[in-house]
CSV table of C-alpha atoms and ligand atoms in Angstrom, one decimal:
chain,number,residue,atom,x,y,z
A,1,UNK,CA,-29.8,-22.9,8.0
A,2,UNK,CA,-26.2,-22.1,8.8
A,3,UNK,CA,-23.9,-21.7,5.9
A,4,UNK,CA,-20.9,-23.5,5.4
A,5,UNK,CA,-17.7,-21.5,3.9
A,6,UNK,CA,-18.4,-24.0,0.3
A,7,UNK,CA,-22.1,-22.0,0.1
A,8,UNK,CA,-20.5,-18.7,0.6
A,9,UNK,CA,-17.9,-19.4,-2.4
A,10,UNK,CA,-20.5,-20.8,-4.7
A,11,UNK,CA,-23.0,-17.8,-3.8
A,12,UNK,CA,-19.5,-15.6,-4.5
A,13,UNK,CA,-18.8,-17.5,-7.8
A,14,UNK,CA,-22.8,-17.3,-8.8
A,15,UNK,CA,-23.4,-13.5,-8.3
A,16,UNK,CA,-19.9,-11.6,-8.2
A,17,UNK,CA,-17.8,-10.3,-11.4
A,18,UNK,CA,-14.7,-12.8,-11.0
A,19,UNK,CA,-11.9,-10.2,-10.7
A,20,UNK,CA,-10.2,-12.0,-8.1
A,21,UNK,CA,-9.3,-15.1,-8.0
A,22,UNK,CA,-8.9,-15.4,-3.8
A,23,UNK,CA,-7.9,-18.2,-1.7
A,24,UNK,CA,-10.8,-20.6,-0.8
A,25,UNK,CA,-11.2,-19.0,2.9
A,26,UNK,CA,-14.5,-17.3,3.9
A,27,UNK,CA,-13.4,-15.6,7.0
A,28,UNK,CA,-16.0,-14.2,9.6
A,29,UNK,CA,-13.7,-12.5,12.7
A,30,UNK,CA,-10.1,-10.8,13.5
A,31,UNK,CA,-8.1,-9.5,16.2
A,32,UNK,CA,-5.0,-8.6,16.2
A,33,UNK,CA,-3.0,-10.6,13.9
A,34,UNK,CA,-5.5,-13.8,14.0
A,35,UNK,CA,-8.6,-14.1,12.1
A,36,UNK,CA,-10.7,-16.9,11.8
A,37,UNK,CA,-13.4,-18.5,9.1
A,38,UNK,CA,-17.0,-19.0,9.2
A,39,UNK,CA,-16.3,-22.5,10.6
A,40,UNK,CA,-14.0,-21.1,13.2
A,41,UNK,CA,-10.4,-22.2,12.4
A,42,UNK,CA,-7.9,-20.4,13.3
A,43,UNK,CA,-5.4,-18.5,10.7
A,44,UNK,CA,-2.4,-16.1,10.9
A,45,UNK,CA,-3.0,-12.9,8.5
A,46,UNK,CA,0.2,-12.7,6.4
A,47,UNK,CA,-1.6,-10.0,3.9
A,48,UNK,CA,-3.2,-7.6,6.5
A,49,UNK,CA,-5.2,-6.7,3.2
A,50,UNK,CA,-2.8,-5.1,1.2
A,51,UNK,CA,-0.9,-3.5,4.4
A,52,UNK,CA,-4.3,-1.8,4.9
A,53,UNK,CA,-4.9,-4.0,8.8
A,54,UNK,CA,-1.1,-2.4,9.9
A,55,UNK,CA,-2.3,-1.9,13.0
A,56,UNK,CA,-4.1,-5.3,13.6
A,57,UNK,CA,-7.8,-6.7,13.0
A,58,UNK,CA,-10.3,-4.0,15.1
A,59,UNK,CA,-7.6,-2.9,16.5
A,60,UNK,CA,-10.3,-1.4,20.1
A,61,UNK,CA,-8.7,1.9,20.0
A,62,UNK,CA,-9.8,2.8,16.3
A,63,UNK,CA,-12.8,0.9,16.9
A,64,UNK,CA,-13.7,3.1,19.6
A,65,UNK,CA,-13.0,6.3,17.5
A,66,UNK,CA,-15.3,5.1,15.0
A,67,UNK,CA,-18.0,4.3,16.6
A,68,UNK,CA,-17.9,7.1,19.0
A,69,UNK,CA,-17.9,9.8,16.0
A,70,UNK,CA,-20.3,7.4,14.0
A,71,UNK,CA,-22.4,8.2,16.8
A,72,UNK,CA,-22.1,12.0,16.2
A,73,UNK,CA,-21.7,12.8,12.6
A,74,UNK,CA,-20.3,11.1,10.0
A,75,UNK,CA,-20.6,12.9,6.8
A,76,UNK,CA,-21.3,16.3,5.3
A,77,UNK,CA,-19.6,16.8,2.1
A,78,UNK,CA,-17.4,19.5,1.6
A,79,UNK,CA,-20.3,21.5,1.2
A,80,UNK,CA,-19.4,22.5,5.1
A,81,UNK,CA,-16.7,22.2,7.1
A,82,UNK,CA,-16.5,19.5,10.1
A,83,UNK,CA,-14.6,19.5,13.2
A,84,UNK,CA,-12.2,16.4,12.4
A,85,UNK,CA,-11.0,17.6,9.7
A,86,UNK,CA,-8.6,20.7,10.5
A,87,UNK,CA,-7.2,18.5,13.2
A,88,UNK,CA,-6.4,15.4,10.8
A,89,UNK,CA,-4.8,17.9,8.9
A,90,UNK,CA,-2.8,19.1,11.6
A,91,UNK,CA,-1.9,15.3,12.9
A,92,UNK,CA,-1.2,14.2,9.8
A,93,UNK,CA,1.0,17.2,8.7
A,94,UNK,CA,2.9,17.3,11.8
A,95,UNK,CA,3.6,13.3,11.7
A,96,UNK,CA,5.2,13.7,8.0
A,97,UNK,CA,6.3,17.1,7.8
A,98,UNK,CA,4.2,17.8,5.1
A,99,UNK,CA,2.7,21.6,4.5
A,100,UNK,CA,-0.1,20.3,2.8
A,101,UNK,CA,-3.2,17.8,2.9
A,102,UNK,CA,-5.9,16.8,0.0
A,103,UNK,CA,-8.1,13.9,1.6
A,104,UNK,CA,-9.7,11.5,-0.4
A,105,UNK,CA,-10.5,7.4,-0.1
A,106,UNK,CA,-9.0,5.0,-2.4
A,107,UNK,CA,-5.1,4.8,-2.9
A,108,UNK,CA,-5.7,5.3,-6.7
A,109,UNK,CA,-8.0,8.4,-5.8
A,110,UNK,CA,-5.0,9.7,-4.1
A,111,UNK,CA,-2.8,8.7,-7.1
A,112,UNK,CA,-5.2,10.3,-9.3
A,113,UNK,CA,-5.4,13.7,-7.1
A,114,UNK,CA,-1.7,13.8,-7.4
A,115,UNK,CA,-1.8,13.8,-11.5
A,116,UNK,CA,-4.0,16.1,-11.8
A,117,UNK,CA,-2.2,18.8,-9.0
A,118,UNK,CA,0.9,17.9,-10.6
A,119,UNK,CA,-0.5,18.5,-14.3
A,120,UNK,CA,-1.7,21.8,-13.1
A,121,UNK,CA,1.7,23.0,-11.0
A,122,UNK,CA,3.4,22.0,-14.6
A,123,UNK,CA,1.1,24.7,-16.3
A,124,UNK,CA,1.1,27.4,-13.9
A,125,UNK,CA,4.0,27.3,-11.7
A,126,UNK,CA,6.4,25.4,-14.2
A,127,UNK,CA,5.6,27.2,-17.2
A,128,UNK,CA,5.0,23.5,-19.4
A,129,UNK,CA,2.9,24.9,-22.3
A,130,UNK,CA,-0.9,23.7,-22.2
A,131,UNK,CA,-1.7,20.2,-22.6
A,132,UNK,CA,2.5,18.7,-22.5
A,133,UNK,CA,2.7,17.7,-19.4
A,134,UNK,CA,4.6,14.6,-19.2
A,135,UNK,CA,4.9,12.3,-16.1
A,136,UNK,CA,7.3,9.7,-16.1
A,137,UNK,CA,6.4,6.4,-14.0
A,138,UNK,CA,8.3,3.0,-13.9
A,139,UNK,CA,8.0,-0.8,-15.3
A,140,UNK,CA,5.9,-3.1,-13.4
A,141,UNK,CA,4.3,-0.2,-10.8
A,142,UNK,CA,1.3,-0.9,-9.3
A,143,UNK,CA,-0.8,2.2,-8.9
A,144,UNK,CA,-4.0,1.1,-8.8
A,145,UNK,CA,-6.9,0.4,-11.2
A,146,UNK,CA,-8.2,3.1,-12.4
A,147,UNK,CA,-8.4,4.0,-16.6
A,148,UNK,CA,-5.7,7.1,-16.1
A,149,UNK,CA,-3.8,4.4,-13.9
A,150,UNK,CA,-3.7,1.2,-15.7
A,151,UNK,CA,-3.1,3.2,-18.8
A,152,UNK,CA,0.2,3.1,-17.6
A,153,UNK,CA,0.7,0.0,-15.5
A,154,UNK,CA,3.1,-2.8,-18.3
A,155,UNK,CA,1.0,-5.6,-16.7
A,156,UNK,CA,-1.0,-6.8,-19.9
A,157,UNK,CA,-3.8,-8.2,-17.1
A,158,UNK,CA,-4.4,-4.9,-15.8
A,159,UNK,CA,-4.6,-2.8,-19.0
A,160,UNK,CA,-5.7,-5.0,-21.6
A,161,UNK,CA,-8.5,-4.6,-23.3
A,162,UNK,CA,-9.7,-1.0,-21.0
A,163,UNK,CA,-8.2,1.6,-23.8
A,164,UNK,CA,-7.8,3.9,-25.1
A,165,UNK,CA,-6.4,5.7,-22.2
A,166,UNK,CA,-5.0,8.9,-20.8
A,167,UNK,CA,-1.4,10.3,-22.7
A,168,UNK,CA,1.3,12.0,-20.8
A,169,UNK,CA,2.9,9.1,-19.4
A,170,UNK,CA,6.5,7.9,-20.1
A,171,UNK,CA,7.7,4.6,-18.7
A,172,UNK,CA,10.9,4.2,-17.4
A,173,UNK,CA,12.7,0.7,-15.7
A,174,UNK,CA,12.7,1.0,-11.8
A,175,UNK,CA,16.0,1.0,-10.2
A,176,UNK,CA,17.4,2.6,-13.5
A,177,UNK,CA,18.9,6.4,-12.5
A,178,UNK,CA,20.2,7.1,-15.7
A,179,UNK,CA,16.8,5.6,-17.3
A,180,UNK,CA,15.1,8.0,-15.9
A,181,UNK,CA,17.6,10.5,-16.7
A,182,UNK,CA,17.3,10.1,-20.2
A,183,UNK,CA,13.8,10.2,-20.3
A,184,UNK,CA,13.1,14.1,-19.0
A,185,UNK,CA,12.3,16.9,-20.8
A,186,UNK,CA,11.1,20.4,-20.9
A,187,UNK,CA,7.8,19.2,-20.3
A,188,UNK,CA,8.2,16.7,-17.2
A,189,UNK,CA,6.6,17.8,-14.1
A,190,UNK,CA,6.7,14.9,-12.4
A,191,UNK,CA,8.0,11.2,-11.8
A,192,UNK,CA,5.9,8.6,-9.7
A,193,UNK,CA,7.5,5.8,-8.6
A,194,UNK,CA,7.2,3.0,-5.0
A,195,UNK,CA,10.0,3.4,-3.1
A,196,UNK,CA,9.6,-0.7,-3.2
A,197,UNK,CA,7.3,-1.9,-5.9
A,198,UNK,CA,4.8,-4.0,-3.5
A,199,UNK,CA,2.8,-5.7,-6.2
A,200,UNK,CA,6.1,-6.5,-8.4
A,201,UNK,CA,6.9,-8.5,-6.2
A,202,UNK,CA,8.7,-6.6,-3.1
A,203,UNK,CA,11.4,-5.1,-5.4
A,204,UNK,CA,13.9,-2.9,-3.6
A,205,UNK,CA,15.8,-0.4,-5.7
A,206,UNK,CA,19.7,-0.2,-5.8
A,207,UNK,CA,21.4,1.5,-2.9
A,208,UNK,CA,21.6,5.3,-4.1
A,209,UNK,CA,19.1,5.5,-6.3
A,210,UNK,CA,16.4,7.4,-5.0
A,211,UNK,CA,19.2,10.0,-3.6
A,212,UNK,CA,19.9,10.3,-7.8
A,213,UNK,CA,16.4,10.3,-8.8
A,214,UNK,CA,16.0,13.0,-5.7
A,215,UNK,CA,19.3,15.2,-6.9
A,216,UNK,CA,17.8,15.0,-10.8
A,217,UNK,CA,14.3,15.9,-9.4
A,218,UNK,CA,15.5,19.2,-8.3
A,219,UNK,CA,18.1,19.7,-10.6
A,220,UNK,CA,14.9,19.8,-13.7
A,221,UNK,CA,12.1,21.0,-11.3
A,222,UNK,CA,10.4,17.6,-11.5
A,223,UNK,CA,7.9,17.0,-8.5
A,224,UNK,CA,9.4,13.6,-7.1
A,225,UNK,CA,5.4,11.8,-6.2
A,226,UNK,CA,6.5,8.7,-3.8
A,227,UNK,CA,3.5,6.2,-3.6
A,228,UNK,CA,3.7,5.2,-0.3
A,229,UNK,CA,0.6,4.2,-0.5
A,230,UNK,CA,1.3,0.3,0.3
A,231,UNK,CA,4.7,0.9,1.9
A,232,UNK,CA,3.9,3.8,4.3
A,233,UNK,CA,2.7,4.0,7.9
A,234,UNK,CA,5.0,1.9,9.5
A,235,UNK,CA,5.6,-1.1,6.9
A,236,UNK,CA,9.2,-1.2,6.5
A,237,UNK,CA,10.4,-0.4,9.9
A,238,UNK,CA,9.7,3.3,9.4
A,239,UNK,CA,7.2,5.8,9.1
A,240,UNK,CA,7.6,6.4,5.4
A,241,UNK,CA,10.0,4.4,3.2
A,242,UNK,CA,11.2,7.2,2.2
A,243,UNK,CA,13.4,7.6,5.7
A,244,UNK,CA,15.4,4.4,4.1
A,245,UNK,CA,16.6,6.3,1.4
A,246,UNK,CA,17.6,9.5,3.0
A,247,UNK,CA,15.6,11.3,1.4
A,248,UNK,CA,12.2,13.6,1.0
A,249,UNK,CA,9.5,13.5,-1.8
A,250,UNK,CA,8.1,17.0,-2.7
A,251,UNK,CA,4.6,14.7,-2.9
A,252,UNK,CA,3.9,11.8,-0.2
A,253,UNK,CA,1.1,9.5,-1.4
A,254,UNK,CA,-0.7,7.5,1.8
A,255,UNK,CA,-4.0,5.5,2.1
A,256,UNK,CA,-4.7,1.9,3.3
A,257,UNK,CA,-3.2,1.7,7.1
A,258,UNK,CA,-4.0,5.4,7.5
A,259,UNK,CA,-7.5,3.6,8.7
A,260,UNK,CA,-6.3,0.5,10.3
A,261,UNK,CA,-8.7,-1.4,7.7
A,262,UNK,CA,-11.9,0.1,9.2
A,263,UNK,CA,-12.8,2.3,6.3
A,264,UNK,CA,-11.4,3.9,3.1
A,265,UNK,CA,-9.0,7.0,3.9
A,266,UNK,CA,-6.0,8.0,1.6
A,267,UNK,CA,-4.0,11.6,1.4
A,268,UNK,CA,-1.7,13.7,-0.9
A,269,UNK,CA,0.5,15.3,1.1
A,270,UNK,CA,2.9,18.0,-0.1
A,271,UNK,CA,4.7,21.1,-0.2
A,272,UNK,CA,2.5,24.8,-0.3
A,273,UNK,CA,3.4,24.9,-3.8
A,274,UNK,CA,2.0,21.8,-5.5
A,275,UNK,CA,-1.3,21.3,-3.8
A,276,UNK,CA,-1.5,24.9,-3.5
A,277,UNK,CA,-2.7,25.0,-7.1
A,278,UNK,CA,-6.2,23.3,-6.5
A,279,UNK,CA,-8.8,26.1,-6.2
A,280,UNK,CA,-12.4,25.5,-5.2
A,281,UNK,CA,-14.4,23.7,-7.8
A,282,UNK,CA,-11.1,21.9,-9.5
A,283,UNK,CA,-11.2,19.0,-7.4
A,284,UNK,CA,-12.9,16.9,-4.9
A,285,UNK,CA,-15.2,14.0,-3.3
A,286,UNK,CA,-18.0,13.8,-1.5
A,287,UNK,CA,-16.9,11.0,1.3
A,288,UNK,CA,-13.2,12.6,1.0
A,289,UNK,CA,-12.1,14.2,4.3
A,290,UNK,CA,-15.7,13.3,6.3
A,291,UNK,CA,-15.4,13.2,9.7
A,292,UNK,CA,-15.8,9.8,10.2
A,293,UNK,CA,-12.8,9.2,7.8
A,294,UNK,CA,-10.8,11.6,9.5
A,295,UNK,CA,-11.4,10.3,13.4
A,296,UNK,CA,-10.8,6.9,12.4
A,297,UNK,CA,-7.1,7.9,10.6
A,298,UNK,CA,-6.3,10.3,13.6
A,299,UNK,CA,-6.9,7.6,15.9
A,300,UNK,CA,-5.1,4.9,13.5
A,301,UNK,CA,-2.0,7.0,13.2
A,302,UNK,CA,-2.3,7.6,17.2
A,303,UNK,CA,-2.5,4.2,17.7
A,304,UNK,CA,0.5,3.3,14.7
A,305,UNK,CA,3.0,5.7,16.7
A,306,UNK,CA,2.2,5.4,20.6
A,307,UNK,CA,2.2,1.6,20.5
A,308,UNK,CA,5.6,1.1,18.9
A,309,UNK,CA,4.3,-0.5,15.8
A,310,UNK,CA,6.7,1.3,13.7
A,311,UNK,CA,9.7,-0.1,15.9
A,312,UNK,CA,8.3,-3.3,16.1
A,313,UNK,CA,8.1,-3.8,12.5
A,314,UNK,CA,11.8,-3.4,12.4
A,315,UNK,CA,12.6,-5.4,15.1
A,316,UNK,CA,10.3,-8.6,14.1
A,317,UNK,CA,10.7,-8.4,10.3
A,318,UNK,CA,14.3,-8.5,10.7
A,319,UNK,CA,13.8,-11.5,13.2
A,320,UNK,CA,11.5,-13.0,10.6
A,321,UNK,CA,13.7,-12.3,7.6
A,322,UNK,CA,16.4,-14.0,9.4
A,323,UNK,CA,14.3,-16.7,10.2
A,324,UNK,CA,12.9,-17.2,6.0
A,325,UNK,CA,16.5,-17.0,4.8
A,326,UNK,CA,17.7,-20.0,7.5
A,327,UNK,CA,15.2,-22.1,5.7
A,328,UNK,CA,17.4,-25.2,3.9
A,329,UNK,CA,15.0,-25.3,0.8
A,330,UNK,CA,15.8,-25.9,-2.9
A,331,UNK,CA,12.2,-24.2,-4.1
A,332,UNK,CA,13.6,-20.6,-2.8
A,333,UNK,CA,15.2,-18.5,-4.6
A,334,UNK,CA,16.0,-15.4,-2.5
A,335,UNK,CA,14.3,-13.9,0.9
A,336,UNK,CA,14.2,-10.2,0.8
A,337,UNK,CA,12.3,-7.4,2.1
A,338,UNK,CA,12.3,-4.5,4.4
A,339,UNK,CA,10.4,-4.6,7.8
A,340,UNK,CA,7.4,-6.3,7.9
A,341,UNK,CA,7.3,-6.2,3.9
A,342,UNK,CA,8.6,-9.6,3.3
A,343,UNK,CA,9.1,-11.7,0.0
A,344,UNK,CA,10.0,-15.3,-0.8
A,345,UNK,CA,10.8,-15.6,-4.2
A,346,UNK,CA,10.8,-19.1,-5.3
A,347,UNK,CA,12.8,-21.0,-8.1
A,348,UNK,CA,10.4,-20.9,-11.1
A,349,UNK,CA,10.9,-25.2,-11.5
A,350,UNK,CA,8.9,-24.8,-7.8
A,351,UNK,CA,5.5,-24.5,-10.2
A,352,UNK,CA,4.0,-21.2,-8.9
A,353,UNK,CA,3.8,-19.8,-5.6
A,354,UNK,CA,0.0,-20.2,-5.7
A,355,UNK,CA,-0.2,-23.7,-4.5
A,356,UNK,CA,2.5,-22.9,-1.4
A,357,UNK,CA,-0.1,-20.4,-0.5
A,358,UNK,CA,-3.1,-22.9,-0.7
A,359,UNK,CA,-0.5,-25.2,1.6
A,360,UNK,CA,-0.1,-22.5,4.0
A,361,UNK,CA,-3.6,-22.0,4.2
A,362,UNK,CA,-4.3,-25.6,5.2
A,363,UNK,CA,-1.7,-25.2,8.0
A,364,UNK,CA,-3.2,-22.0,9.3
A,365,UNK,CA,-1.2,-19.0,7.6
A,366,UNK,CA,-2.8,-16.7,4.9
A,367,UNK,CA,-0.7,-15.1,2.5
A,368,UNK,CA,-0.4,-14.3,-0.9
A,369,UNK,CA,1.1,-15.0,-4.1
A,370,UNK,CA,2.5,-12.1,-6.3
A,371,UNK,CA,3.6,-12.5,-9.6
A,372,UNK,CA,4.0,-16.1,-10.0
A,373,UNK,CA,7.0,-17.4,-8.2
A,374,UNK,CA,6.6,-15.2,-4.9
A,375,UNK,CA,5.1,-15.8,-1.8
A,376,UNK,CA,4.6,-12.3,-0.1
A,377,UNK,CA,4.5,-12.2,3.8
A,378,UNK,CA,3.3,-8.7,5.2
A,379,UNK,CA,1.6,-9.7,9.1
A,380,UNK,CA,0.1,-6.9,11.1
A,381,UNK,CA,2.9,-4.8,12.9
A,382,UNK,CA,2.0,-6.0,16.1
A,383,UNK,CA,3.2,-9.3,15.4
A,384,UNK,CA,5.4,-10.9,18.2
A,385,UNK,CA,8.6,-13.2,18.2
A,386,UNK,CA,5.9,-16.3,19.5
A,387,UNK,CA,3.9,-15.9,16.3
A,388,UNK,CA,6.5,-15.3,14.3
A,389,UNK,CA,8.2,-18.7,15.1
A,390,UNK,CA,4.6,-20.6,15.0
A,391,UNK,CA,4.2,-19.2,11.4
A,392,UNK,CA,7.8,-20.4,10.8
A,393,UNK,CA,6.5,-24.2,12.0
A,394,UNK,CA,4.0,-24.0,9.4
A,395,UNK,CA,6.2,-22.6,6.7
A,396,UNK,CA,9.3,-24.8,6.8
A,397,UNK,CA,7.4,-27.8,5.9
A,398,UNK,CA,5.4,-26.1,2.9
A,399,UNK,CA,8.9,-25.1,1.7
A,400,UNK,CA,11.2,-27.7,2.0
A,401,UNK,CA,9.1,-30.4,0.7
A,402,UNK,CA,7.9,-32.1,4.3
A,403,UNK,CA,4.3,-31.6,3.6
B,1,PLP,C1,1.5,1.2,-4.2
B,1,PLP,C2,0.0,1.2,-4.3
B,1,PLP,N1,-0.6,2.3,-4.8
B,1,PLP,C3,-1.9,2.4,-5.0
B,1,PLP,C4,-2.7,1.3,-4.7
B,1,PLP,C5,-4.2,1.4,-4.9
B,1,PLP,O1,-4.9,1.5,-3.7
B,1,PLP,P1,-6.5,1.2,-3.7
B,1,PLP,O2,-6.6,-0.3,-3.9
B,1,PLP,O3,-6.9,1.6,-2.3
B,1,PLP,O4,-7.1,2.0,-4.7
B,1,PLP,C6,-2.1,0.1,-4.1
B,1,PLP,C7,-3.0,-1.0,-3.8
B,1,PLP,O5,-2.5,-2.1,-3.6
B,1,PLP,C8,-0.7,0.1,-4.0
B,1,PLP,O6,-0.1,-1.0,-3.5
């Protein structure tokens, strides 16, 4: 019996824990920017998971890495050491000028790596006395879902009711220099922050302030932890959002496109000094740094720089930018976004971006809503100017009322 997309939801809705709530598409297949549902229509992926697919659906280069070191070996614990793994290291280091490299899966695996390395750099290289540490984060972050993490997330969805959690955590608003001033002390060793909040909504900071929060990082000795996890690898139009800004975090957080979607890989990246304070026994994973992880990101990052991906996301999300903000609507509120990191924020009388989402979907483009009122659009980077105008054929009449 062939099954429908309908029996796949309703086997979805009988048997899985409902923490999503995702569009009504069961898709089967991808390439490139395209992928297409179990009955075989056609969509264009505006998501690319999260910014995980940066380099397009099985992208054949990664795929080819894959399953040529799947062949080999793919895992052996940290127990030993594997011959991917010092050159990922190197890649990876050399790419973003970073001294040095702690592997692990998830994004909030790498978030959580960081707090603890930072903790530990506050007691012994800072001098915070045992058990002060403070680390100041911002309003409305997204840093995953972990208990340490959504202890400090301000979104009553993702904390509520999962206390009591983790202290040590001040919140600060984002955008807010003098905000997050006023909140060191003594004891702060670091401050985590998005260079753009992603899950906020694609909020971009103020001109100048990252080079304040960077000047007031060194000025107190706080570790300045970027979470690039979501905006990194080519996103906005560079490398690292960071580039934007002028400036360079003493702690790089990275994860989703460093596999080009085809398995979990995610880094810390820092300085000698703040990673340097992990000794053997104090921290770890058994999948983290395998060598199947580590030839699939070597070969995504390959892929990310030699094809011009980072240069294209420039070029087309300006082109596409340019495009959203020519729209005649009365539902939108404001276009804005960096790259290929795109939002349309719409009025809040427009009802919720949800059901513009659902309208998109029935014309072919997936994307998705973010807190209420905007529609997030974040292709592959190897989007073109062809697809870009067919998506804009699709989304003019969803947002000016045609359809
Ligand atoms: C900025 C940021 N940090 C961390 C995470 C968590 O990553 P993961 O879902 O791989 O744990 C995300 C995921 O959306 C993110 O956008």
């Amino acid at each position: 019996m062939t099954m429908l997309s309908a029996d796949f939801i309703a086997l979805e809705q009988a048997l899985g824990a409902h923490n999503y709530k995702p569009l009504d598409v069961v898709l089967a297949r991808g390439e490139g920017v395209w992928v297409w549902d179990v009955e075989g229509r056609r969509y264009l992926d505006c998501l690319s998971a999260y910014s995980a697919v940066n380099q397009g659906h099985c992208h054949p280069r990664i795929l080819a890495a894959m399953v040529e070191q799947a062949k080999k070996l793919t895992l052996t614990s940290r127990a030993f050491r594997n011959e991917q793994l010092a050159l990922f290291y190197e890649e990876v280091a050399t790419l973003t000028g970073s001294h040095k490299v702690l592997p692990m899966n998830s994004g909030a695996e790498a978030v959580e790596s960081a707090i603890k390395a930072v903790r530990k750099w506050g007691y012994e290289v800072k001098g915070v006395p045992e058990g002060q540490a403070e680390i100041i984060v911002c309003a409305n972050n997204f840093h995953g879902r972990t208990i340490t993490i959504v202890g400090f997330s301000t979104d009553p969805d993702a904390r509520g009711g999962f206390g009591p959690f983790a202290p040590g955590f001040r919140v600060v608003p984002f955008g807010d220099a003098a905000a997050f001033e006023a909140a060191i002390t003594p004891n702060t060793v670091g401050f985590l922050v998005e260079p753009i909040q992603g899950e906020a909504g694609v909020v971009i900071p103020p001109a100048g302030y990252f080079k304040r929060v960077r000047e007031l990082c060194t000025a107190h000795n706080v570790t300045l932890i970027l979470d690039e996890i979501q905006t990194g690898l080519g996103r906005t139009g560079k490398l690292l959002a960071e580039e934007h800004e002028g400036i360079e975090a003493d702690v790089t957080l990275i994860g989703k496109a460093l596999s080009g979607g085809f398995y979990p890989v995610s880094a810390v990246l820092s300085n000698s000094e703040v990673l340097g304070v992990l000794k053997p026994g104090q921290h770890g994973s058994t999948f983290g740094g395998n060598p199947l992880a580590c030839a699939v990101a070597r070969a995504a990052l390959k892929v990310l720089t030699e094809e011009g991906m980072i240069e294209n996301s420039a070029v087309q999300g300006a082109y596409f930018q340019q495009a959203l903000a020519g729209l005649r609507s009365n539902i939108v509120r404001e276009v804005r976004g960096r790259g290929l990191m795109i939002a349309v924020e719409l009025h809040p009388e427009a009802g919720g971006a949800r059901r513009y989402c659902e309208a998109l979907q029935a014309r072919g483009v997936l994307a998705k809503d973010t807190h209420g009122d905007t529609i997030r659009l974040a292709p592959p980077l190897v989007i073109g100017r062809e697809e870009i105008d067919w998506a804009m054929e699709q989304i003019e009449p969803v947002l000016t009322g045609a359809v």
